[in-house]
Every structure is written in C-alpha cells, then in structure tokens.
Amino acid sequence: MIRLEHLSFQYGAGTQREGQLKDISLQVKPGEFILLTGKSGCGKTTLTRVINGLCPQFYPGVLTGSYFLDGRDAASIPIGELGSIIGSVFQDPRSQFFATNTTDEIVLGMENAGFSREQMLSRFRQTVAQVGVENLLERPLFSLSSGEKQRIAIAAACAVQPKVLVLDEPSANLDGDAIARLSTLLFRLKEAGTTIILSEHRLHYVKDFFDRMVIMDNGTITTVFDREAALSLTEEKLKSLGLRLFHEPAIVHGKRLVSTESAAVSARQISISFDGHKVLDEAALCAPEGKILAMMGSNGAGKSSFCRVLTGLYKQQVGQVYIKGKPAKRKKRTVSTFFVQQDTDYQLYAATVEDEFRVGKRPRDISKAQIERFLEDAGLHDMLGRHPLSLSGGQKQRLLLALAAASGKEILVLDEPTSGLDGQNMRVTAGLLKKLAAQGKSVILITHDRELLSEAADSLLYMDKGKVVYHRALR
Amino acid sequence: MNVQANHTSLDSRVYLFLLLAGAVAGMYARSEAAMLALFVVAVAFHVLDRRIGKALQYAFGYLFLWGITEATLAWVSATASGMALSLSNMSMSGRRAMVPLLFALLLAKTPVGSLMAALNNMRLPKAISIGTATMMRFFPTLAQEYRSIRNAQKFRGVGVGFWNTLFHLPRVFSCLLIPLIIRITKIAEELSASVTVRGVRFCGEVTSFRPVRFTKRDMAFLVCGMAAFVMILSFDYGLWRGGAA
C-alpha cells in the first residue's frame, strides 16, 4: 500500500521545525496497522505529514527518495486527491475543525470533492454507523468533550472512505473511557480493511491489535518490531528508549482521606451550574501541604470546573473554599494559587526565558543566579536566553513549573501536565512535581495519565458527573 | 436520518448582502437617531432568528457604548481632554461597527458547506468563499482564545483587577497580544493543513449536503432590510424632504 525508499525530508529555510527525516525505508501492506513511536521531536509527525502529502505540498521543504502509494508515485499526486485516499486525524481537534457543527464537519470533505447529495447521504449514513456518532449529530462542535471531538474528527476523515488512515497522537486529550472507545473504533476500522498509521506515545490501547511497531529517533527509523517482539520488551528497555509502557499501571487505593485543618486548600459543598446544567454538585476536597493530589474522572466530570473554583476563576454558587483553614474569596484564591493550563502558550509572554521570571504585577526582584537555580531544578539550565515559545512542549511545561516555584505560591494546580509527552519527558515532569511537593507546595493535578499517577501522586480524587466519588491515598 | 436545511432561518446570502450594506450604512450614518435605527434593524434579524437573549445583550452593549459617548462628550466640552476624545471616538466607532457585526454573527451560524455552495452559486471565485468561511470559523475561536489568555494572565500577575489593568494597560495588552497572535497563527496553520488534506482547494466544484435555496421569503427579507437602510439614510440626509440637511 505504502512504500518509502530512502526517503529524506528537510523543512524549508526559515523554519525551525523539529523532526527532519533521514533515509526512511518502510513498506506497509494493505490493511496493516503500524504503530509509530519514539521520543518527542524524533520525526513521527513529519513522517505522517509526508505520508498524507502535507510535506512538502503544504509545509515546504526538500523531499528526496521515493514514496509510492498503491503503486503510484505519491509525489505526483495533488494533495487534494491524496486526501481522498488517505484520511488524516490530528492531535488537537480544536484546530482541525473547519465547521462549527458536527454534521457539517463530517460532510465537509465530500462537499469539496463534489459528491452528489445522494452519494453524500449514503456515505454519511455508513460513516455515522461505523464510527458510532449518531448521538453527536447536529451539535455545536465547541460544546463537545475532547473524546467526542476526536470521534467526529475520525468520522470526518472516514467519510470519504480512505484506504489509509493516518492519526497523530489522537489520544493526547482523552480520558480512559474515550481511549477505550478510540481503541474499539481503530480495531473496527482495521477489521474493515483500512490501513492505519498511528503516531503515538501511549501504547497500551492498541497493544492487542497493532501489527508492527516502528521506533524512530532523530529522524530515522531505528527499529521495527512485530507485535510479539514489541510486547516482549521489558519495562526497563521501554524506559531506556524513552517510551511509555504497554500496560497501564494498576491503581492501588489506600485509606479514605478526610478533611484536616492543616490543608493548604480545602473546599466544602461546592456547587455551580451553567445554563441550568449542574456542573459541580456538593463537591469537596482537602489538599494537604507537601503532597500531590491527582484528580481523575471522565471528560466533563467537573475536574476543570472544580479547579477553576479553587483558583478563583469561577465563583461557586454554593459552598466555601478555604486557604490554610480560612475562608477565601475569589481574588484571594487567584493570588494564592498558580494554575498551569494544558496549553502553555497562553502563559508565556516574555522575549527570553530569563525575562519570564520578571513578568508580573510587580516586577520581581530576582537575581540571575536565582533564576539559574530554578531552571537547573527544572532541567532547563542552558535555556536562559532562549525565546520561551521556541521550547518544546515538555520544556514549556517545566518552565511554567519553574515559574510556579519562583512565584512563591504554595498551591499549584496543573491541568494535564503530561498530555502529549513521551515517556522520558513524563518521568522528568513527575520528578519535578515530587521535588515541588517536597518543598512543601500543595500540588493538584488534573490528569488522565495513569503512568504519571503511579509515578507521582500521593492521593487520588475521583469525580463523576460533578460529584466527588472518592478521595483515597495511593500506595 | 433528517438533514436540517439550515441552522438559521434565512439563506446565508441575505446576511452577506445585509452585512455589506450595513457596513456602508453604518459608516455614512450621521445622526444618533440614524445609528440607533440601523442597530434596531440589525437586532430585529436576531429576534427573527429566535435569539432574543442575545438581542437583549447586544442592546445593553449598544446602550453602554452610547453612555460612554455621551459621558466623554461632556468631558471633552469641559476639559478638551485627548483621552476623552479618543474614548468618545472609540465608542462611536464601536456602535457603527455593531451593525455589520450583528449580520456577521448570523452568517457565522450558517453551515460552512451551505455558505460555500451559496457563494459558489453566485459565481464568486472559490478563494472568496473559502476566505469568508474561514473568517466565520474564527469568530468563536478568537473569543475562546481571548478568554483563555485573560484567565491565564491572572496567575502570572498580569491584568489582575480593574485598577491594575488600567494603570498597566500597555503591558496587559502586550501580554495579551503576544499569545493571542501565536495561538491564532498556530490554529490558522493547523486548520489550513487540516482543510488542505480534506480536499478544500481553490479550484473544483463544491456541492452542499444541505439544500441551498434562495426563496421568495429570503428575497422579501433582503428587500425589506435594504429598504430600511435606504430609508434611514434618506431621512438622515434629509432627502425625504427633498434636500440635504
């Protein structure tokens, strides 16, 4: 189906993108499921872009070697035509939707390929049934959960009935249930004969049905394992390759945790509603100093809303938030906490990493030596003069943790700090969080990442439908 | 499986023409009464689309801006302050811009495929239909990104509270604009890549999944809207009485 021979790609002058490709040779048979993995910046995304034609037809650059698709020289196929053979699903569903409504998004590709209405209707029905999105039709896209958005993105890619499906980290923003649904969906597509190229850090959800695992490093394919060989790799070996594991660590609960007066932040009976819909229903929490509390639950369970109440972004309609045992109003909560959002680009403003430490209400009197110490702790010692937005995703996360440490605030709240990170970066971030907790900070994590949970968290607060189901210590 | 004809009650071309006419009328309106009348016409289309809550919000917005204009005009006449003059101009321009923006918001609710097919039926180059559709897609994105950045700023000690924001306005703006530009550029690039691989291109035929029809009802509303704009400007310029005011 796909044949790459000594393929190299280098992004055009003026771009500083990571992941140039060097001498890639790979053959993919029809109906095969290829799991493409490797450390962040190893070239996985660039390889998926070469396969779907974005490189060099959209992202300019120099492509050498050969790429054959179904026996045809893919370089001579216009990208629009390639789109009808290869469906693409990107990491962030927010930026891949052109329409504002689910039904319109699914049919967009067919409308632009000039399908007749009858053809469209027939394929639309088939796709909706295959992907299982009947309940999501005719809904505004912006109001869907991450998992629902990702299913619509897959339905949109499948509507033109492509022979090949290329997915770039589709699980990055998904909860456990949504990942399980994604896994079932990919299995069904494979069974239907679709060739699948999946670029991923999380390996566990396809371990039962991928055919080959391709590991990349520094723009080259270093190893190709068949499924049996890949699954027999030891935990140590996977870690040494900077990869995540094939199994998700089990959660072993300890005793139930109760409120204590010494908590850095606590909340009682918090309720809020939006447009008549109850988002938080008498939720309570107690986050002690020097500990890491992880919040889990499905997308839409109320975790982010709860953290927004704790940090003062939302005002609760019922209940009270306490900081160090004293009732705290919204403004007090905002100035006492540091909220690191999932998308780090929202929180970096200065021209250099060093200047980032001096952004704020009152420019902080902080010496260069102190900044270097904070950066050293975050593993960013040689980044002082770099532009913050030129750092990788994992480095930006760690820079924000260094800024949080420097801010002097005692309560840190992080929304999915390891989303889209490879195993190595995830473990570095987990280590940094533990270091911050050891300094006495109270750390609250919103996460779906069980590996992070097992590496770093002291307790787990599980939420469902706006309620706290339990809060227990972890062993 | 039912396919709804449209999400808005009128064809997208009605809103597009009224948007363009509203922009011209808003620019040339001279009196407060004319500006108010233009605004009322635009809001009436939202009421027609059963967006009564939103229509009320826009009316409050208009009143707020009108209040600023009146207050700053009094300030200007008392002190000839440059800041008051700027605020007065901004609130006036804001009210003028509200007329086309209200139609743009209605246009943004139109399904992308229907909008592109409708523009294609008008024999407009596909570059225009793709550009218009992209612009409409960016309205909700801009609002969402702005809110996320403003929330994130608070934890970095930027723009915390009204007075802090007012006294450090240039700094707050710079901290707002940098991430906003970065995010919008990133989203624009990823969105372009996404639509490119899905076959949206500057050539080729476009079909619509939803029926696209310009009905007599659409024509009636378009004519009524246009006529209202012409009448308002005629009154404003005194043409109704047979001469300029």
XYZ file of C-alpha atoms in Angstrom, chain B residues 48-219:
172
model
C -36.363 36.818 13.854
C -33.769 34.060 14.322
C -35.160 33.496 17.839
C -32.010 34.809 19.508
C -33.908 37.087 21.871
C -31.497 36.708 24.803
C -28.559 37.617 22.571
C -30.525 40.521 21.086
C -31.031 41.905 24.593
C -27.307 41.551 25.314
C -26.464 43.490 22.148
C -28.985 46.171 23.117
C -27.269 46.550 26.507
C -23.912 46.728 24.735
C -25.225 49.455 22.461
C -26.610 51.410 25.440
C -23.296 51.054 27.288
C -21.346 52.424 24.330
C -23.895 55.226 23.899
C -23.437 56.102 27.596
C -19.674 56.297 27.103
C -20.119 58.562 24.074
C -22.395 60.939 25.987
C -20.198 60.985 29.086
C -16.985 61.548 27.161
C -18.556 64.267 25.012
C -19.460 66.137 28.190
C -15.907 65.559 29.407
C -14.446 66.840 26.130
C -16.517 70.017 26.208
C -15.427 70.677 29.800
C -11.709 69.871 29.560
C -10.824 69.253 25.875
C -9.052 66.099 27.088
C -7.380 63.985 24.398
C -8.206 60.764 26.239
C -11.890 61.705 26.406
C -11.873 62.402 22.692
C -10.292 59.022 21.952
C -12.816 57.212 24.136
C -15.649 59.104 22.502
C -14.408 58.151 19.017
C -13.919 54.531 20.027
C -17.433 54.190 21.457
C -18.903 55.865 18.374
C -16.952 53.586 16.001
C -17.946 50.586 18.112
C -21.624 51.395 17.640
C -21.156 51.890 13.900
C -19.370 48.528 13.680
C -22.138 46.759 15.587
C -24.464 46.875 12.551
C -22.323 44.743 10.181
C -21.040 42.637 13.097
C -24.565 41.593 14.033
C -25.078 40.268 10.499
C -21.641 38.618 10.591
C -22.731 36.742 13.724
C -25.785 35.427 11.896
C -23.641 34.490 8.919
C -21.261 32.627 11.265
C -24.137 30.297 12.223
C -24.624 29.196 8.621
C -23.230 25.703 7.869
C -19.860 26.053 6.144
C -20.833 23.804 3.228
C -24.056 25.715 2.588
C -22.225 29.037 2.741
C -19.548 27.896 0.290
C -22.119 26.370 -2.054
C -24.246 29.537 -1.895
C -21.263 31.729 -2.758
C -20.297 29.285 -5.483
C -23.816 29.611 -6.934
C -23.191 33.354 -7.145
C -20.222 32.550 -9.414
C -17.809 34.082 -6.904
C -14.214 32.796 -7.007
C -13.672 29.918 -4.605
C -10.936 31.906 -2.862
C -13.656 34.289 -1.648
C -15.911 31.523 -0.356
C -13.009 29.780 1.454
C -11.859 33.134 2.881
C -15.379 34.016 4.079
C -15.903 30.565 5.604
C -12.540 30.743 7.383
C -13.365 34.183 8.755
C -16.654 32.906 10.122
C -14.881 29.940 11.720
C -12.537 32.338 13.511
C -15.204 34.344 15.357
C -15.834 31.746 18.084
C -12.136 30.749 18.157
C -10.988 34.321 18.808
C -13.433 34.718 21.677
C -12.386 31.398 23.212
C -8.648 32.131 22.926
C -9.089 35.631 24.383
C -10.888 34.240 27.437
C -8.250 31.540 27.992
C -5.399 34.051 27.824
C -7.085 36.545 30.172
C -7.655 33.741 32.682
C -4.055 32.526 32.380
C -2.646 36.041 32.842
C -4.107 36.340 36.331
C -1.821 33.610 37.661
C 1.242 35.364 36.261
C 0.177 38.598 37.991
C -0.756 40.353 34.755
C -4.023 42.316 34.482
C -5.213 41.363 37.959
C -8.111 43.622 38.917
C -9.558 46.713 37.262
C -7.075 49.330 38.520
C -4.021 47.180 37.907
C -5.226 46.573 34.334
C -5.941 50.277 33.786
C -2.592 51.510 35.145
C -0.571 48.916 33.212
C -2.662 48.897 30.054
C 0.245 48.705 27.529
C 1.822 45.800 29.443
C -1.506 43.952 29.732
C -2.120 44.454 26.008
C 1.340 43.220 25.062
C 0.889 40.137 27.271
C -2.474 39.589 25.621
C -1.444 40.170 22.044
C 1.697 38.002 22.011
C -0.009 34.730 22.995
C -3.130 35.648 21.030
C -1.141 36.153 17.829
C 0.891 32.995 18.464
C -2.227 30.910 19.136
C -4.191 32.304 16.212
C -1.234 31.760 13.873
C -0.848 28.193 15.133
C -4.557 27.445 14.821
C -4.676 29.049 11.365
C -1.741 26.916 10.201
C -3.168 23.684 11.617
C -6.609 24.499 10.284
C -5.196 25.190 6.818
C -3.289 21.903 6.925
C -6.435 20.086 8.029
C -8.664 21.502 5.287
C -5.945 21.014 2.676
C -5.730 17.277 3.317
C -9.521 17.138 3.219
C -9.654 18.469 -0.317
C -10.688 22.100 0.284
C -8.862 23.914 -2.507
C -9.170 26.948 -4.715
C -10.481 25.018 -7.704
C -13.090 22.329 -8.310
C -16.805 22.063 -7.747
C -18.450 22.364 -4.339
C -21.714 20.641 -3.530
C -23.845 21.138 -0.453
C -25.080 18.418 1.841
C -27.930 20.650 2.916
C -30.338 22.070 0.358
C -29.330 25.603 -0.654
C -32.286 27.673 -1.876
C -32.860 31.372 -2.196
C -36.601 31.503 -1.619
C -39.157 34.270 -2.087
C -39.117 34.668 1.681
C -35.354 35.271 1.617
C -35.822 37.825 -1.151
